[in-house]
Coordinates of C-alpha atoms and ligand atoms in Angstrom, one line a residue:
M1198 CA -23.9 3.4 8.2
H1199 CA -24.6 5.1 4.9
L1200 CA -21.3 4.4 3.2
R1201 CA -20.0 0.9 3.7
F1202 CA -16.8 -0.6 2.4
T1203 CA -14.9 -3.8 2.8
T1204 CA -11.5 -5.0 1.6
A1205 CA -10.1 -8.5 0.8
G1206 CA -6.7 -9.8 -0.1
E1207 CA -3.5 -11.2 1.3
S1208 CA -0.2 -9.3 1.0
H1209 CA 1.5 -11.8 -1.4
G1210 CA -1.7 -13.3 -2.8
P1211 CA -3.0 -12.6 -6.3
G1212 CA -4.4 -9.1 -5.4
L1213 CA -6.6 -6.9 -3.3
I1214 CA -10.2 -6.1 -3.7
A1215 CA -12.3 -3.2 -2.3
V1216 CA -16.1 -2.8 -2.5
I1217 CA -17.8 0.5 -1.4
E1218 CA -21.5 0.9 -1.2
G1219 CA -23.5 4.1 -0.8
V1220 CA -21.5 6.5 -3.1
P1221 CA -24.1 8.7 -4.7
A1222 CA -24.6 8.7 -8.4
G1223 CA -23.2 11.5 -10.6
L1224 CA -19.8 11.8 -9.0
T1225 CA -17.2 12.6 -11.7
L1226 CA -14.0 10.5 -11.3
T1227 CA -10.8 10.0 -13.3
P1228 CA -8.4 7.1 -12.9
G1229 CA -5.9 9.6 -11.5
D1230 CA -8.3 10.4 -8.6
I1231 CA -7.6 6.9 -7.4
N1232 CA -4.2 6.0 -8.7
D1233 CA -2.5 9.2 -7.6
D1234 CA -3.4 8.4 -4.0
L1235 CA -2.2 4.8 -4.5
A1236 CA 1.1 6.2 -5.7
R1237 CA 1.4 8.6 -2.7
R1238 CA 0.9 5.7 -0.3
Q1239 CA 3.8 3.9 -1.9
L1240 CA 6.2 6.8 -1.2
G1241 CA 8.3 7.8 1.8
H1242 CA 11.8 7.4 3.1
G1243 CA 12.1 4.1 4.9
R1244 CA 10.2 1.9 2.6
G1245 CA 11.7 -1.6 1.8
G1246 CA 12.3 -3.6 -1.3
R1247 CA 8.6 -4.4 -1.9
M1248 CA 7.7 -1.0 -3.1
K1249 CA 10.2 -1.3 -6.0
I1250 CA 8.1 -4.3 -7.2
E1251 CA 4.6 -2.9 -6.8
K1252 CA 3.2 -0.1 -9.0
D1253 CA -0.3 0.0 -7.6
A1254 CA -3.2 0.9 -9.9
A1255 CA -6.9 0.1 -9.5
T1256 CA -9.1 -1.7 -12.0
V1257 CA -12.7 -0.6 -11.8
V1258 CA -14.9 -3.7 -11.9
S1259 CA -18.3 -2.0 -11.3
G1260 CA -20.2 1.1 -10.3
I1261 CA -18.5 3.7 -12.6
R1262 CA -19.5 4.3 -16.2
H1263 CA -17.8 6.8 -18.5
G1264 CA -16.2 8.6 -15.6
S1265 CA -19.3 9.0 -13.4
T1266 CA -20.6 6.9 -10.5
L1267 CA -23.8 5.0 -11.0
G1268 CA -25.0 4.8 -7.4
S1269 CA -24.4 1.1 -7.4
P1270 CA -21.6 -0.7 -5.4
I1271 CA -18.2 0.2 -6.7
A1272 CA -15.7 -2.7 -6.9
L1273 CA -12.0 -2.1 -7.4
S1274 CA -9.2 -4.6 -7.8
I1275 CA -5.5 -4.0 -7.4
A1276 CA -3.0 -6.7 -8.5
N1277 CA -0.1 -7.8 -6.4
R1278 CA 2.8 -7.8 -8.8
D1279 CA 4.9 -9.7 -6.2
Y1280 CA 2.5 -12.7 -6.5
A1281 CA 4.6 -13.8 -9.4
N1282 CA 7.3 -14.5 -6.9
W1283 CA 5.0 -16.2 -4.4
E1284 CA 2.8 -18.3 -6.6
E1285 CA 3.6 -21.6 -4.9
R1286 CA 3.6 -20.3 -1.4
M1287 CA 0.3 -18.3 -1.8
N1288 CA -1.5 -20.4 -4.3
P1289 CA -5.2 -20.7 -3.5
W1290 CA -5.0 -24.4 -4.5
P1291 CA -2.7 -27.2 -3.4
V1292 CA 0.7 -27.2 -5.1
E1293 CA 3.2 -30.0 -5.6
A1294 CA 6.1 -28.1 -4.2
E1295 CA 7.0 -28.4 -0.5
V1296 CA 6.1 -25.1 1.1
A1297 CA 7.8 -24.4 4.5
A1298 CA 5.5 -23.3 7.2
V1299 CA 6.4 -20.3 9.4
H1300 CA 6.6 -21.1 13.1
L1301 CA 8.3 -18.0 14.6
P1302 CA 5.8 -15.3 15.6
R1303 CA 7.0 -11.7 15.8
P1304 CA 6.5 -9.8 19.0
G1305 CA 4.2 -6.8 18.3
H1306 CA 2.6 -8.5 15.2
A1307 CA -0.7 -10.3 14.9
D1308 CA 1.2 -13.6 14.4
L1309 CA 0.8 -15.3 17.8
A1310 CA -2.8 -14.3 18.8
G1311 CA -3.7 -14.9 15.2
V1312 CA -2.7 -18.6 15.1
Q1313 CA -4.2 -19.1 18.5
K1314 CA -7.5 -17.5 17.5
F1315 CA -8.0 -19.1 14.1
G1316 CA -6.4 -22.5 14.8
H1317 CA -3.6 -22.2 12.3
D1318 CA -0.3 -23.9 12.6
D1319 CA 1.4 -21.7 10.0
V1320 CA 2.0 -18.1 11.0
R1321 CA 1.9 -17.1 7.3
N1322 CA -1.9 -17.8 7.4
V1323 CA -2.1 -14.8 9.8
L1324 CA 0.6 -12.4 8.7
E1325 CA -0.5 -12.3 5.1
R1326 CA -3.8 -10.6 6.0
A1327 CA -2.5 -8.7 9.0
S1328 CA 0.0 -7.0 6.7
A1329 CA -0.4 -3.3 6.0
R1330 CA -0.5 -4.2 2.3
E1331 CA -4.2 -4.2 2.9
T1332 CA -4.2 -0.4 3.3
T1333 CA -3.8 -0.1 -0.5
A1334 CA -7.5 -1.2 -0.9
R1335 CA -8.5 1.3 1.8
V1336 CA -6.7 4.1 0.0
A1337 CA -8.4 3.2 -3.3
V1338 CA -12.0 3.6 -1.8
G1339 CA -10.9 6.5 0.3
A1340 CA -9.9 8.3 -2.8
I1341 CA -13.5 8.0 -4.0
A1342 CA -14.7 9.4 -0.7
K1343 CA -12.3 12.2 -1.0
A1344 CA -13.6 13.1 -4.5
F1345 CA -17.1 13.2 -3.1
L1346 CA -16.1 15.4 -0.2
R1347 CA -14.2 17.7 -2.6
E1348 CA -17.5 18.3 -4.4
L1349 CA -18.9 19.3 -1.1
G1350 CA -16.1 21.8 -0.4
V1351 CA -14.1 19.6 1.9
E1352 CA -10.4 19.1 1.5
I1353 CA -8.2 16.6 3.5
R1354 CA -4.5 16.9 3.9
S1355 CA -1.9 15.2 6.1
H1356 CA 1.7 15.6 7.3
V1357 CA 4.2 13.9 9.6
T1358 CA 5.1 15.7 12.8
R1359 CA 7.3 13.0 14.5
I1360 CA 9.6 10.2 13.4
G1361 CA 11.3 8.3 16.2
A1362 CA 12.8 11.0 18.5
V1363 CA 12.6 13.8 15.9
D1364 CA 9.7 16.3 16.4
A1365 CA 8.7 19.0 13.9
P1366 CA 8.2 22.4 15.5
A1367 CA 4.5 23.5 15.9
P1368 CA 3.5 25.8 13.1
A1369 CA 3.4 29.5 14.0
Q1370 CA 0.0 30.0 12.3
P1371 CA -2.9 27.5 11.9
L1372 CA -2.2 25.5 8.7
T1373 CA -4.2 26.2 5.5
V1374 CA -4.8 23.9 2.5
A1375 CA -2.1 25.8 0.6
D1376 CA 0.5 25.1 3.3
F1377 CA 0.3 21.4 2.3
D1378 CA 1.1 22.1 -1.4
G1379 CA 4.6 20.6 -1.4
V1380 CA 4.2 18.0 1.3
D1381 CA 4.4 15.0 -1.0
D1382 CA 7.7 16.3 -2.4
S1383 CA 9.2 15.7 1.1
P1384 CA 10.4 12.1 1.4
V1385 CA 9.1 12.1 5.0
R1386 CA 6.0 14.2 4.2
C1387 CA 7.2 16.8 6.7
L1388 CA 6.4 20.6 6.3
D1389 CA 9.6 21.8 8.0
K1390 CA 12.8 21.4 5.9
E1391 CA 15.2 21.2 8.8
T1392 CA 13.1 18.6 10.6
E1393 CA 12.9 16.7 7.3
R1394 CA 16.7 16.5 7.2
L1395 CA 16.8 15.2 10.8
M1396 CA 14.0 12.7 10.2
I1397 CA 15.8 11.2 7.2
R1398 CA 19.0 10.9 9.1
E1399 CA 17.1 9.3 12.0
I1400 CA 15.6 6.7 9.6
D1401 CA 19.0 6.0 8.0
D1402 CA 20.8 5.7 11.3
Q1403 CA 18.2 3.4 12.8
R1404 CA 17.9 1.3 9.7
K1405 CA 21.7 0.7 9.8
A1406 CA 21.2 -0.4 13.4
N1407 CA 18.6 -2.9 12.1
E1408 CA 15.9 -0.9 13.9
S1409 CA 12.4 0.2 12.8
L1410 CA 10.8 3.6 13.8
G1411 CA 7.3 4.9 14.5
G1412 CA 6.0 8.4 14.7
I1413 CA 3.1 10.8 14.6
F1414 CA 1.0 12.1 11.6
E1415 CA -1.7 14.7 11.5
V1416 CA -4.7 14.9 9.3
H1417 CA -6.4 18.2 8.7
V1418 CA -10.0 18.4 7.3
F1419 CA -10.8 21.8 5.8
G1420 CA -14.3 23.2 5.0
V1421 CA -16.4 20.8 7.2
I1422 CA -19.9 22.0 7.9
P1423 CA -20.9 22.3 11.6
G1424 CA -23.1 19.6 13.1
L1425 CA -21.7 16.3 11.6
G1426 CA -21.9 13.5 14.2
S1427 CA -24.1 13.8 17.3
Y1428 CA -24.0 14.2 21.0
T1429 CA -27.3 12.4 21.4
T1430 CA -26.0 8.8 21.0
W1431 CA -22.7 7.2 22.1
D1432 CA -22.0 5.9 18.6
G1433 CA -23.0 9.0 16.8
R1434 CA -20.1 11.0 18.2
I1435 CA -17.7 11.9 15.4
E1436 CA -14.6 11.6 17.5
G1437 CA -15.4 8.0 18.3
R1438 CA -16.1 7.2 14.7
L1439 CA -12.8 8.8 13.6
A1440 CA -10.9 7.1 16.4
Q1441 CA -12.1 3.7 15.3
A1442 CA -11.1 4.5 11.7
I1443 CA -7.7 5.8 12.6
C1444 CA -6.9 3.1 15.2
S1445 CA -8.0 0.4 12.6
I1446 CA -4.9 1.2 10.6
Q1447 CA -2.1 -1.3 11.1
A1448 CA 0.4 -0.3 13.8
I1449 CA -1.6 2.7 15.1
K1450 CA -1.5 2.8 18.9
G1451 CA -3.1 6.2 19.7
V1452 CA -5.3 8.9 18.4
G1453 CA -5.9 12.5 19.5
F1454 CA -8.1 15.5 18.4
G1455 CA -6.8 19.0 18.3
D1456 CA -4.4 19.4 21.3
G1457 CA -5.6 16.0 22.5
F1458 CA -3.5 14.6 25.4
D1459 CA -1.8 18.0 25.8
L1460 CA -5.2 19.5 27.0
T1461 CA -4.9 17.4 30.2
G1462 CA -2.1 19.5 31.6
I1463 CA -3.6 23.0 31.3
P1464 CA -6.4 24.8 33.1
G1465 CA -9.8 25.0 31.5
S1466 CA -9.6 28.7 30.8
Q1467 CA -6.7 28.0 28.4
A1468 CA -8.1 24.7 27.0
H1469 CA -11.2 25.9 25.2
D1470 CA -11.8 28.0 22.1
E1471 CA -13.6 31.2 23.0
M1472 CA -16.1 32.8 20.6
F1473 CA -16.2 36.5 19.7
P1474 CA -18.9 38.4 17.8
G1475 CA -18.6 39.1 14.1
G1476 CA -16.4 37.7 11.4
G1477 CA -16.4 34.1 10.3
E1478 CA -19.1 32.4 8.2
Y1479 CA -21.7 32.1 10.9
G1480 CA -21.6 35.5 12.6
F1481 CA -18.8 34.8 15.1
H1482 CA -15.2 33.9 15.2
R1483 CA -12.6 32.1 17.3
T1484 CA -8.9 32.7 17.8
S1485 CA -7.9 29.2 18.7
N1486 CA -8.7 25.6 17.8
H1487 CA -7.6 23.5 20.8
A1488 CA -10.6 21.3 20.3
G1489 CA -9.5 20.3 16.8
G1490 CA -12.9 21.3 15.2
I1491 CA -15.0 18.9 17.3
E1492 CA -17.1 19.8 20.4
G1493 CA -19.7 17.5 22.0
G1494 CA -19.0 14.8 19.4
M1495 CA -20.0 17.1 16.5
T1496 CA -18.0 19.2 14.0
N1497 CA -18.1 22.9 15.0
G1498 CA -17.0 24.4 11.6
E1499 CA -13.3 24.8 12.5
T1500 CA -10.7 22.7 10.8
V1501 CA -10.8 19.1 12.1
V1502 CA -7.3 18.1 13.3
I1503 CA -6.6 14.4 14.0
K1504 CA -3.3 13.0 15.3
G1505 CA -2.3 9.4 14.9
A1506 CA 0.5 7.6 16.8
M1507 CA 2.2 4.8 15.0
K1508 CA 4.4 2.2 16.8
P1509 CA 7.7 1.0 15.3
L1510 CA 7.1 -1.8 12.8
P1511 CA 7.4 -5.2 14.4
T1512 CA 9.3 -7.0 11.6
L1513 CA 12.9 -6.4 12.6
T1514 CA 16.1 -7.3 10.7
K1515 CA 17.5 -7.8 14.2
P1516 CA 14.8 -10.2 15.4
L1517 CA 13.5 -10.2 18.9
Q1518 CA 13.2 -13.2 21.2
S1519 CA 10.2 -15.5 20.5
I1520 CA 9.1 -19.1 20.8
D1521 CA 8.9 -21.7 18.0
I1522 CA 5.2 -22.7 18.1
E1523 CA 6.0 -26.1 16.7
T1524 CA 8.6 -27.1 19.4
G1525 CA 7.9 -24.6 22.2
E1526 CA 11.6 -23.9 22.3
A1527 CA 13.1 -20.4 22.5
A1528 CA 13.8 -19.0 19.1
Q1529 CA 14.4 -15.7 17.2
A1530 CA 11.3 -14.2 15.6
L1531 CA 10.6 -14.4 11.9
R1532 CA 13.0 -12.3 9.8
E1533 CA 11.5 -11.0 6.6
R1534 CA 12.0 -8.2 4.2
T1535 CA 10.4 -5.2 5.7
D1536 CA 10.1 -1.4 5.7
S1537 CA 12.0 0.5 8.4
C1538 CA 9.5 3.4 8.7
T1539 CA 6.0 3.9 7.2
V1540 CA 4.8 7.0 9.0
P1541 CA 4.6 9.0 5.8
A1542 CA 2.5 6.3 4.1
A1543 CA 0.3 6.0 7.3
G1544 CA -0.6 9.7 6.9
V1545 CA -2.0 9.0 3.4
V1546 CA -3.9 5.9 4.7
A1547 CA -5.3 8.1 7.5
E1548 CA -6.5 10.7 4.9
A1549 CA -8.4 7.8 3.3
M1550 CA -10.0 6.5 6.5
T1551 CA -10.9 10.1 7.5
A1552 CA -12.5 10.7 4.2
L1553 CA -14.6 7.5 4.5
V1554 CA -15.9 8.6 7.9
F1555 CA -16.7 12.1 6.8
A1556 CA -18.4 11.0 3.5
D1557 CA -20.5 8.7 5.7
A1558 CA -21.3 11.5 8.2
Y1559 CA -22.3 13.8 5.3
L1560 CA -24.6 11.1 3.8
E1561 CA -26.1 10.4 7.2
K1562 CA -27.0 14.1 7.7
F1563 CA -27.9 15.1 4.2
G1564 CA -28.7 11.9 2.3
G1565 CA -28.7 12.0 -1.5
D1566 CA -28.9 9.2 -4.1
C1567 CA -27.1 11.6 -6.4
V1568 CA -24.5 14.2 -5.6
A1569 CA -26.8 17.1 -6.7
D1570 CA -29.3 16.1 -4.0
T1571 CA -26.6 16.0 -1.3
K1572 CA -25.4 19.4 -2.3
A1573 CA -29.0 20.9 -2.3
A1574 CA -29.6 19.5 1.2
I1575 CA -26.3 21.0 2.4
A1576 CA -27.2 24.4 0.9
A1577 CA -30.6 24.5 2.6
Y1578 CA -29.0 23.6 6.0
H1579 CA -26.2 26.1 5.5
D1580 CA -28.9 28.8 4.8
R1581 CA -30.5 28.0 8.1
I1582 CA -27.5 27.8 10.3
V1583 CA -25.9 31.1 9.0
K1584 CA -28.9 32.7 10.8
S1585 CA -28.5 30.8 14.1
V1586 CA -26.2 33.4 15.6
K1587 CA -28.1 36.7 15.3
V1588 CA -25.9 39.3 13.8
S1589 CA -26.5 42.8 15.4
Ligands
EPS1970 C1 4.5 -5.5 5.5 C2 5.8 -6.0 5.0 C3 6.3 -5.5 3.7 C4 5.7 -4.2 3.3 C5 4.2 -4.4 3.4 C6 3.7 -4.5 4.8 O1 6.0 -6.4 2.7 P1 6.9 -7.6 2.2 O2 6.7 -8.6 3.3 O3 6.3 -8.0 0.9 O4 8.3 -7.0 2.1 O5 6.2 -3.8 2.1 O6 3.6 -3.2 2.8 C7 3.2 -3.4 1.5 C8 3.4 -4.4 0.8 C9 2.4 -2.2 1.1 O7 1.9 -2.2 0.0 O8 2.4 -1.2 1.9 C10 3.9 -6.0 6.7 O9 4.4 -7.0 7.3 O10 2.9 -5.4 7.2

């Protein structure tokens, strides 16, 4: 791995930390590059009370000087404002107050397997880290990966195509970067106005019924060079790397590329993207992108399209049946403040995870201790591959 990152932090602890290694030197950054994405992640119809408390912003601890990366590890910290309300319950050190333990695991959450695995007798020791609050730290480092990719001509966008039972219609034309311009103005990050209205109503109706909702988001990666990833090794394949990154996001249960699962129901002649002479950057063109920009575990120069499926959040205001781990008796699962739908935010997190995979794939193929070296290597490779299909 050429770009590595890790995160730390509990949901109601003092804060979150992210460290990213391998970012080349000479990448120009502004605080807005990071904080704007942190703000986008906090939005979306269906968020709960917590988002009124937090106003996420990253403090740079290392790796950036006067707005430029140094090539050294970049460490970021983001405070949890809510810690002020949890200081006794989440204090790193013993406190005098009596702090009640949580004994009621939520079906669908990490709670039960987490206490079994780590030998805890308090579910809070699991749920605090399993919480999707952690995605704040991923978005912070993902924003740096995005800025690097932008320098290389790569743009990443996302939108929501399903919330609960409401599906957005398929776009008539392949989406372009400009089609995403207003997506963050939509409270559900949906590109279709009528669907947006139905999605909002669906969230409101289900919230009133004490329900939560899942859905589907799509990530589009524009301007990717052909040949990232590799068919030569199982773990070099870019689909596998992206699938791990997307499925590592809390509550994600499925991932697809291009037409994904829908490809299974059509004959081969309709499933693949034919090539025709002339046009395009490399001496040929295609008229479809069923493959979602990936063939043989490598990017093929078309827009990369990734779909992520998010399950309904498992914290319910109408709790499900569970067991009390202290008594073994039947009980209702833990009831906590929660969001009712976070698919719009999950799309922003998926942009970050996608950026981290692609930044790593670019560095793997092109190297570069400074951004100028990476760009020079890409330019040389581009010059070679534009000639790989002979133009008559
Ligand atoms: C979450 C529960 C809620 C969400 C949280 C994820 O937090 P709380 O328990 O404080 O109400 O708001 O998400 C975030 C804090 C965030 O920043 O996205 C959970 O159980 O996963």
